[in-house]
Amino acid sequence: MAADFSSIPIIDISPLLAKSDDPKMGEDSSVLDVVTQLDKACTEAGFFYVKGHGIPESLLKEVRDVTRQFFELPYEEKAKIKMTPANGFRGYEKIGENVTQGVPDMHEAIDCYREVTKGMYGDLGKVMEGCNQWPENPPKMKVLMEEYIILCKDLARKIMCGIALALGGSPYEFEGHRAGDPFWVMRIIGYPAVSTMNDIGCGAHTDYGLLTLLNQDENINALQVRNLSGEWISAPPIPGTFVCNIGDMLKIYSNGLYESTLHRVINNNTKYRVSVAYFYETNFDTAVEPLDTYKTRTNGHRKFERAVYGEHLVSKVLSNFIHE
Ligand SMILES: N=C(N)NCCCC[C@H](N)C(=O)O
Ligand SMILES: O=C(O)CCC(=O)C(=O)O
Ligand SMILES: [Fe+2]
């Protein structure tokens, strides 16, 4: 159960990355130091910043710049890759199209998901069948984002090794049938500057899978995280870092020891804000349930039933948009 928090910790994960291919990493004192920090952050806040992650700030910035260039295009241009159910809900959605807790969000986005081919997961995966839609402009967007996705996936996998150790398991607890063939989601998001309209860029929600890596715009304070007292704590941008947070599936695996913390975005700024969120998930069709090792850390009382990630995602995707 999460303790209260008033700020979000910063963790230098470089020792963990240096040892990520060593099955004995859990015996290394510098790795254990990172693991202790991860456990504390996941228990208390469900949110943390990572530095020392190996992805250069110049690339993080390039990803944000390309995102901004896309959203600056006229609507007709952006609408060429309009999101539709026929594309497995991949593509561009305009401001107000995504709905959180019944309220249209003041953001536009390109939603991307790992490709799902026809019949890949039977009926379970039908809604998500399709491949990503990339714009012709900016011309480099597709290649840049596809490279970025590979880096995010590799980084998230390594952080999950540290989290597996933090939960008291083997570093490779999330390989194999759990998340050895991970599903992923990426949202490329733009939030208009403050206006007289509803200013909720994205309403309070939790993320759906294991671990989110957020690359947020510089100099704009808009992301807020809710603590146990119900206060909204700011997660301001820190150059060169990712903001990481726990998703609903990791909450189940940890038997509630780690919370998938509520968060929201309010862009009260005079500038347009961009962010790119990469969501590292379990295998699409895996049944998620509390891990044995971790029940011992939560009084042996099992708090959650099994959940299938793909079902959770599909139910969210189907309720995130108003259908005509
Ligand atoms: N794939 C993820 N995690 N997307 C998060 C989107 C949050 C907003 C969405 N309307 C909702 O209510 O969930
Ligand atoms: O833009 C942000 O800072 C956060 C976005 C987010 O929470 C999400 O897309 O799930
Ligand atoms: Fe989120």
Coordinates of C-alpha atoms and ligand atoms in Angstrom, one line a residue:
M1 CA 0.0 0.0 0.0
A2 CA 1.4 3.4 -1.0
A3 CA 2.6 5.7 1.7
D4 CA 2.2 9.4 1.3
F5 CA 4.6 11.6 -0.7
S6 CA 5.1 15.2 -1.4
S7 CA 7.7 15.0 -4.2
I8 CA 8.8 12.4 -6.7
P9 CA 12.2 10.9 -6.4
I10 CA 15.0 10.9 -9.0
I11 CA 16.9 7.6 -9.5
D12 CA 20.2 7.1 -11.3
I13 CA 19.7 3.7 -12.9
S14 CA 23.1 3.5 -14.6
P15 CA 24.4 0.7 -12.3
L16 CA 21.4 -1.4 -13.1
L17 CA 21.9 -0.9 -16.9
A18 CA 25.5 -1.8 -16.6
K19 CA 24.6 -5.2 -15.1
S20 CA 21.4 -5.9 -16.9
D21 CA 22.6 -9.0 -18.7
D22 CA 24.2 -10.5 -15.7
P23 CA 21.9 -13.0 -14.0
K24 CA 23.8 -12.4 -10.7
M25 CA 23.0 -8.6 -10.9
G26 CA 21.0 -9.0 -7.7
E27 CA 24.3 -9.6 -5.8
D28 CA 25.9 -6.4 -6.9
S29 CA 25.9 -3.7 -4.2
S30 CA 25.5 -0.8 -6.7
V31 CA 22.6 -2.6 -8.3
L32 CA 21.0 -3.3 -4.9
D33 CA 21.3 0.4 -4.1
V34 CA 19.2 1.2 -7.2
V35 CA 16.8 -1.7 -6.4
T36 CA 16.2 -0.2 -2.9
Q37 CA 15.4 3.2 -4.4
L38 CA 13.0 1.6 -6.9
D39 CA 11.2 -0.3 -4.2
K40 CA 10.8 2.8 -2.1
A41 CA 9.6 4.9 -5.0
C42 CA 7.2 2.3 -6.2
T43 CA 5.8 1.7 -2.7
E44 CA 5.4 5.3 -1.7
A45 CA 4.6 7.2 -5.0
G46 CA 4.2 4.8 -7.9
F47 CA 6.2 7.5 -9.8
F48 CA 9.9 8.3 -10.2
Y49 CA 12.2 10.0 -12.5
V50 CA 15.1 8.1 -14.0
K51 CA 18.4 9.5 -15.1
G52 CA 21.5 7.7 -16.3
H53 CA 19.2 5.8 -18.7
G54 CA 21.6 6.0 -21.7
I55 CA 19.2 7.7 -24.1
P56 CA 20.7 11.1 -25.0
E57 CA 18.8 14.3 -24.2
S58 CA 19.4 15.3 -27.8
L59 CA 17.3 12.4 -29.0
L60 CA 14.6 13.0 -26.4
K61 CA 14.4 16.6 -27.7
E62 CA 14.4 15.5 -31.4
V63 CA 11.4 13.3 -30.6
R64 CA 9.6 16.2 -28.9
D65 CA 10.5 18.6 -31.8
V66 CA 9.1 16.3 -34.4
T67 CA 6.0 15.9 -32.3
R68 CA 5.5 19.7 -32.1
Q69 CA 6.1 20.0 -35.9
F70 CA 3.4 17.5 -36.6
F71 CA 0.8 19.2 -34.4
E72 CA 1.6 22.6 -36.0
L73 CA 0.3 21.2 -39.3
P74 CA -3.2 22.1 -40.5
Y75 CA -6.1 19.9 -39.4
E76 CA -6.6 18.5 -43.0
E77 CA -3.0 17.3 -43.1
K78 CA -3.2 15.6 -39.6
A79 CA -6.6 14.1 -40.5
K80 CA -4.9 12.1 -43.3
I81 CA -3.9 9.6 -40.6
K82 CA -7.2 9.8 -38.7
M83 CA -7.7 7.1 -36.0
T84 CA -10.5 4.7 -36.9
P85 CA -11.6 1.4 -35.4
A86 CA -10.7 -0.2 -38.7
N87 CA -7.0 0.7 -37.9
G88 CA -7.2 -0.9 -34.5
F89 CA -7.6 2.6 -33.0
R90 CA -4.2 3.7 -34.4
G91 CA -3.6 7.2 -35.7
Y92 CA -4.5 10.9 -35.2
E93 CA -7.3 12.0 -32.8
K94 CA -8.3 15.6 -32.6
I95 CA -8.7 17.7 -29.4
G96 CA -11.7 16.4 -27.4
E97 CA -11.9 13.1 -29.1
N98 CA -10.3 11.2 -26.2
V99 CA -12.6 11.0 -23.1
T100 CA -11.5 10.4 -19.5
Q101 CA -14.2 9.9 -16.9
G102 CA -16.8 11.1 -19.3
V103 CA -15.1 14.4 -20.0
P104 CA -13.4 15.2 -23.3
D105 CA -9.7 15.7 -22.9
M106 CA -8.1 18.9 -24.2
H107 CA -5.4 17.1 -26.1
E108 CA -4.7 15.8 -29.6
A109 CA -2.6 12.7 -30.2
I110 CA -1.2 10.0 -32.4
D111 CA -1.9 6.7 -30.8
C112 CA 0.4 3.8 -31.7
Y113 CA 0.3 0.2 -30.7
R114 CA 2.4 -2.8 -31.4
E115 CA 1.2 -4.3 -34.6
V116 CA -1.4 -7.0 -34.3
T117 CA -1.9 -9.1 -37.4
K118 CA -5.2 -10.8 -38.3
G119 CA -6.0 -13.7 -36.0
M120 CA -2.9 -13.1 -33.9
Y121 CA -4.7 -13.3 -30.6
G122 CA -8.0 -14.7 -31.8
D123 CA -11.1 -12.9 -30.6
L124 CA -9.2 -11.2 -27.7
G125 CA -7.1 -9.2 -30.1
K126 CA -9.6 -8.4 -32.8
V127 CA -10.3 -4.8 -31.7
M128 CA -6.5 -4.0 -31.8
E129 CA -5.7 -5.6 -35.2
G130 CA -3.9 -3.1 -37.5
C131 CA -0.6 -1.4 -38.0
N132 CA 0.5 2.1 -37.1
Q133 CA -0.3 5.1 -39.3
W134 CA 2.6 7.5 -39.8
P135 CA 2.3 10.9 -41.4
E136 CA 4.2 12.0 -44.5
N137 CA 5.1 15.1 -42.6
P138 CA 7.4 15.6 -40.9
P139 CA 9.2 13.2 -43.3
K140 CA 11.5 11.7 -40.6
M141 CA 8.8 11.1 -38.0
K142 CA 8.2 7.4 -38.8
V143 CA 11.9 6.4 -38.8
L144 CA 12.7 8.5 -35.7
M145 CA 9.8 7.2 -33.7
E146 CA 10.4 3.6 -34.7
E147 CA 14.0 3.8 -33.5
Y148 CA 12.8 5.5 -30.3
I149 CA 10.3 2.8 -29.6
I150 CA 13.1 0.2 -29.8
L151 CA 15.2 2.2 -27.3
C152 CA 12.3 2.7 -24.9
K153 CA 11.4 -1.0 -25.1
D154 CA 15.0 -2.0 -24.2
L155 CA 15.2 0.5 -21.4
A156 CA 11.8 -0.4 -19.9
R157 CA 12.8 -4.1 -20.0
K158 CA 15.9 -3.3 -17.9
I159 CA 14.0 -1.2 -15.4
M160 CA 11.6 -4.1 -15.0
C161 CA 14.6 -6.3 -14.0
G162 CA 15.3 -3.9 -11.2
I163 CA 11.6 -3.9 -10.2
A164 CA 11.5 -7.7 -10.2
L165 CA 14.4 -7.7 -7.8
A166 CA 12.7 -5.0 -5.7
L167 CA 9.7 -7.3 -5.4
G168 CA 11.9 -10.0 -4.1
G169 CA 12.0 -12.1 -7.2
S170 CA 14.6 -13.1 -9.8
P171 CA 15.6 -10.3 -12.2
Y172 CA 13.9 -12.1 -15.1
E173 CA 10.5 -12.5 -13.4
F174 CA 8.9 -10.4 -16.2
E175 CA 10.5 -12.4 -19.1
G176 CA 8.9 -15.5 -20.6
H177 CA 5.1 -15.9 -20.4
R178 CA 4.6 -12.7 -18.4
A179 CA 6.3 -10.0 -20.5
G180 CA 8.9 -11.8 -22.6
D181 CA 7.0 -10.8 -25.7
P182 CA 5.7 -7.4 -24.5
F183 CA 2.9 -5.5 -25.9
W184 CA 3.5 -1.7 -26.1
V185 CA 1.6 1.5 -26.6
M186 CA 2.9 4.9 -27.6
R187 CA 1.0 8.1 -27.4
I188 CA 2.4 11.2 -29.1
I189 CA 0.5 14.0 -27.4
G190 CA -0.1 17.8 -27.8
Y191 CA -1.9 20.0 -25.3
P192 CA -3.1 23.4 -26.4
A193 CA -2.1 26.4 -24.3
V194 CA -4.5 27.7 -21.7
S195 CA -7.9 28.8 -22.9
T196 CA -11.2 29.7 -21.5
M197 CA -12.5 26.2 -22.2
N198 CA -12.1 23.2 -19.9
D199 CA -8.4 23.1 -19.1
I200 CA -8.1 19.4 -18.3
G201 CA -5.5 18.2 -20.8
C202 CA -6.0 14.7 -19.6
G203 CA -8.3 13.7 -16.8
A204 CA -7.3 11.6 -13.8
H205 CA -6.5 8.1 -14.8
T206 CA -4.1 5.2 -14.2
D207 CA -2.0 3.6 -16.9
Y208 CA -2.9 0.1 -18.0
G209 CA 0.2 -2.1 -18.2
L210 CA 3.5 -2.4 -16.4
L211 CA 5.7 0.7 -16.7
T212 CA 5.3 4.0 -18.5
L213 CA 8.3 6.1 -19.8
L214 CA 7.3 9.7 -20.3
N215 CA 9.3 12.2 -22.3
Q216 CA 7.7 15.5 -21.4
D217 CA 8.1 19.0 -22.8
E218 CA 10.7 21.4 -21.3
N219 CA 9.9 24.2 -19.0
I220 CA 6.2 23.5 -18.7
N221 CA 4.7 22.3 -15.5
A222 CA 1.5 20.4 -16.3
L223 CA 1.7 16.8 -15.1
Q224 CA 0.2 16.1 -11.6
V225 CA 0.3 13.0 -9.5
R226 CA -2.2 12.3 -6.7
N227 CA -0.9 11.2 -3.3
L228 CA -2.8 9.4 -0.6
S229 CA -4.1 12.5 1.1
G230 CA -5.7 13.4 -2.2
E231 CA -3.3 16.2 -3.0
W232 CA -2.1 16.8 -6.5
I233 CA 1.7 16.8 -6.5
S234 CA 3.5 18.4 -9.5
A235 CA 5.9 16.3 -11.7
P236 CA 7.8 19.2 -13.4
P237 CA 10.1 18.4 -16.3
I238 CA 13.7 17.6 -15.4
P239 CA 15.9 17.8 -18.5
G240 CA 17.4 14.5 -19.6
T241 CA 15.1 12.3 -17.5
F242 CA 12.0 10.1 -18.1
V243 CA 9.1 10.2 -15.7
C244 CA 8.3 6.6 -14.9
N245 CA 5.1 5.2 -13.4
I246 CA 3.5 1.9 -12.5
G247 CA 0.6 0.5 -14.5
D248 CA -2.4 -1.5 -13.5
M249 CA -0.8 -4.9 -14.3
L250 CA 2.2 -4.2 -12.1
K251 CA -0.2 -3.3 -9.3
I252 CA -1.7 -6.8 -9.7
Y253 CA 1.7 -8.6 -9.9
S254 CA 2.8 -6.9 -6.7
N255 CA -0.5 -7.7 -5.0
G256 CA -1.1 -4.0 -4.4
L257 CA 2.3 -3.3 -2.9
Y258 CA 2.9 -0.9 -5.8
E259 CA 0.1 1.4 -6.7
S260 CA -0.8 2.5 -10.3
T261 CA -1.1 6.1 -9.2
L262 CA -3.7 8.5 -10.5
H263 CA -2.3 11.3 -12.5
R264 CA -3.7 14.1 -14.8
V265 CA -2.4 16.9 -17.0
I266 CA -3.5 20.5 -16.7
N267 CA -1.7 22.8 -19.1
N268 CA -2.3 26.3 -17.6
N269 CA 0.7 27.6 -19.6
T270 CA 0.7 30.1 -22.4
K271 CA 2.6 27.6 -24.5
Y272 CA 1.5 24.5 -26.4
R273 CA 2.9 21.4 -24.6
V274 CA 4.0 18.2 -26.1
S275 CA 4.7 14.8 -24.5
V276 CA 5.5 11.3 -25.7
A277 CA 4.5 8.5 -23.5
Y278 CA 5.7 5.0 -24.1
F279 CA 3.8 2.2 -22.3
Y280 CA 5.6 -1.1 -21.7
E281 CA 3.1 -3.8 -21.1
T282 CA 2.8 -7.5 -20.5
N283 CA 2.3 -10.1 -23.2
F284 CA -1.0 -9.3 -24.8
D285 CA -2.7 -12.5 -23.9
T286 CA -1.1 -13.3 -20.5
A287 CA -3.2 -13.8 -17.4
V288 CA -1.8 -11.5 -14.7
E289 CA -2.1 -12.5 -11.0
P290 CA -0.2 -11.7 -7.8
L291 CA 3.3 -13.3 -7.8
D292 CA 3.9 -15.8 -5.0
T293 CA 7.0 -14.2 -3.7
Y294 CA 5.3 -10.9 -3.2
K295 CA 2.3 -12.3 -1.3
T296 CA 4.7 -12.8 1.6
R297 CA 5.3 -9.0 1.5
T298 CA 1.6 -8.2 1.7
N299 CA 0.6 -10.4 4.7
G300 CA -0.2 -13.4 2.4
H301 CA -3.6 -11.9 1.7
R302 CA -4.3 -12.0 -2.0
K303 CA -6.0 -8.8 -3.1
F304 CA -6.6 -9.3 -6.9
E305 CA -8.2 -11.8 -9.2
R306 CA -6.5 -12.8 -12.5
A307 CA -6.8 -10.2 -15.2
V308 CA -5.9 -10.6 -18.9
Y309 CA -4.0 -7.6 -20.1
G310 CA -5.5 -7.6 -23.6
E311 CA -9.0 -7.6 -22.1
H312 CA -8.1 -4.7 -19.9
L313 CA -6.7 -2.7 -22.8
V314 CA -9.6 -3.4 -25.1
S315 CA -12.1 -2.4 -22.5
K316 CA -10.2 0.9 -22.0
V317 CA -9.8 1.6 -25.7
L318 CA -13.5 0.9 -26.4
S319 CA -14.5 3.4 -23.7
N320 CA -11.9 6.1 -24.5
F321 CA -13.8 7.4 -27.5
I322 CA -17.4 8.5 -28.2
H323 CA -18.7 6.3 -30.9
E324 CA -21.2 7.6 -33.5
Ligands
LIG1 N1 -2.4 3.6 -22.8 C1 -2.6 4.5 -21.8 N2 -2.2 4.2 -20.6 N3 -3.3 5.6 -22.1 C2 -3.6 6.5 -21.0 C3 -4.7 7.4 -21.6 C4 -5.4 8.0 -20.4 C5 -6.7 8.6 -20.9 C6 -7.8 7.7 -21.2 N4 -8.9 8.4 -21.8 C7 -8.3 6.9 -20.0 O1 -9.3 7.3 -19.4 O2 -7.7 5.9 -19.6
LIG2 O1 1.4 14.1 -21.0 C1 1.7 13.7 -19.9 O2 2.4 14.3 -19.2 C2 1.0 12.4 -19.4 C3 0.2 11.7 -20.3 C4 -0.4 10.5 -19.7 O3 -0.6 10.4 -18.5 C5 -0.9 9.4 -20.6 O4 -1.0 9.5 -21.8 O5 -1.2 8.3 -20.1
FE3 FE -1.1 8.3 -18.0

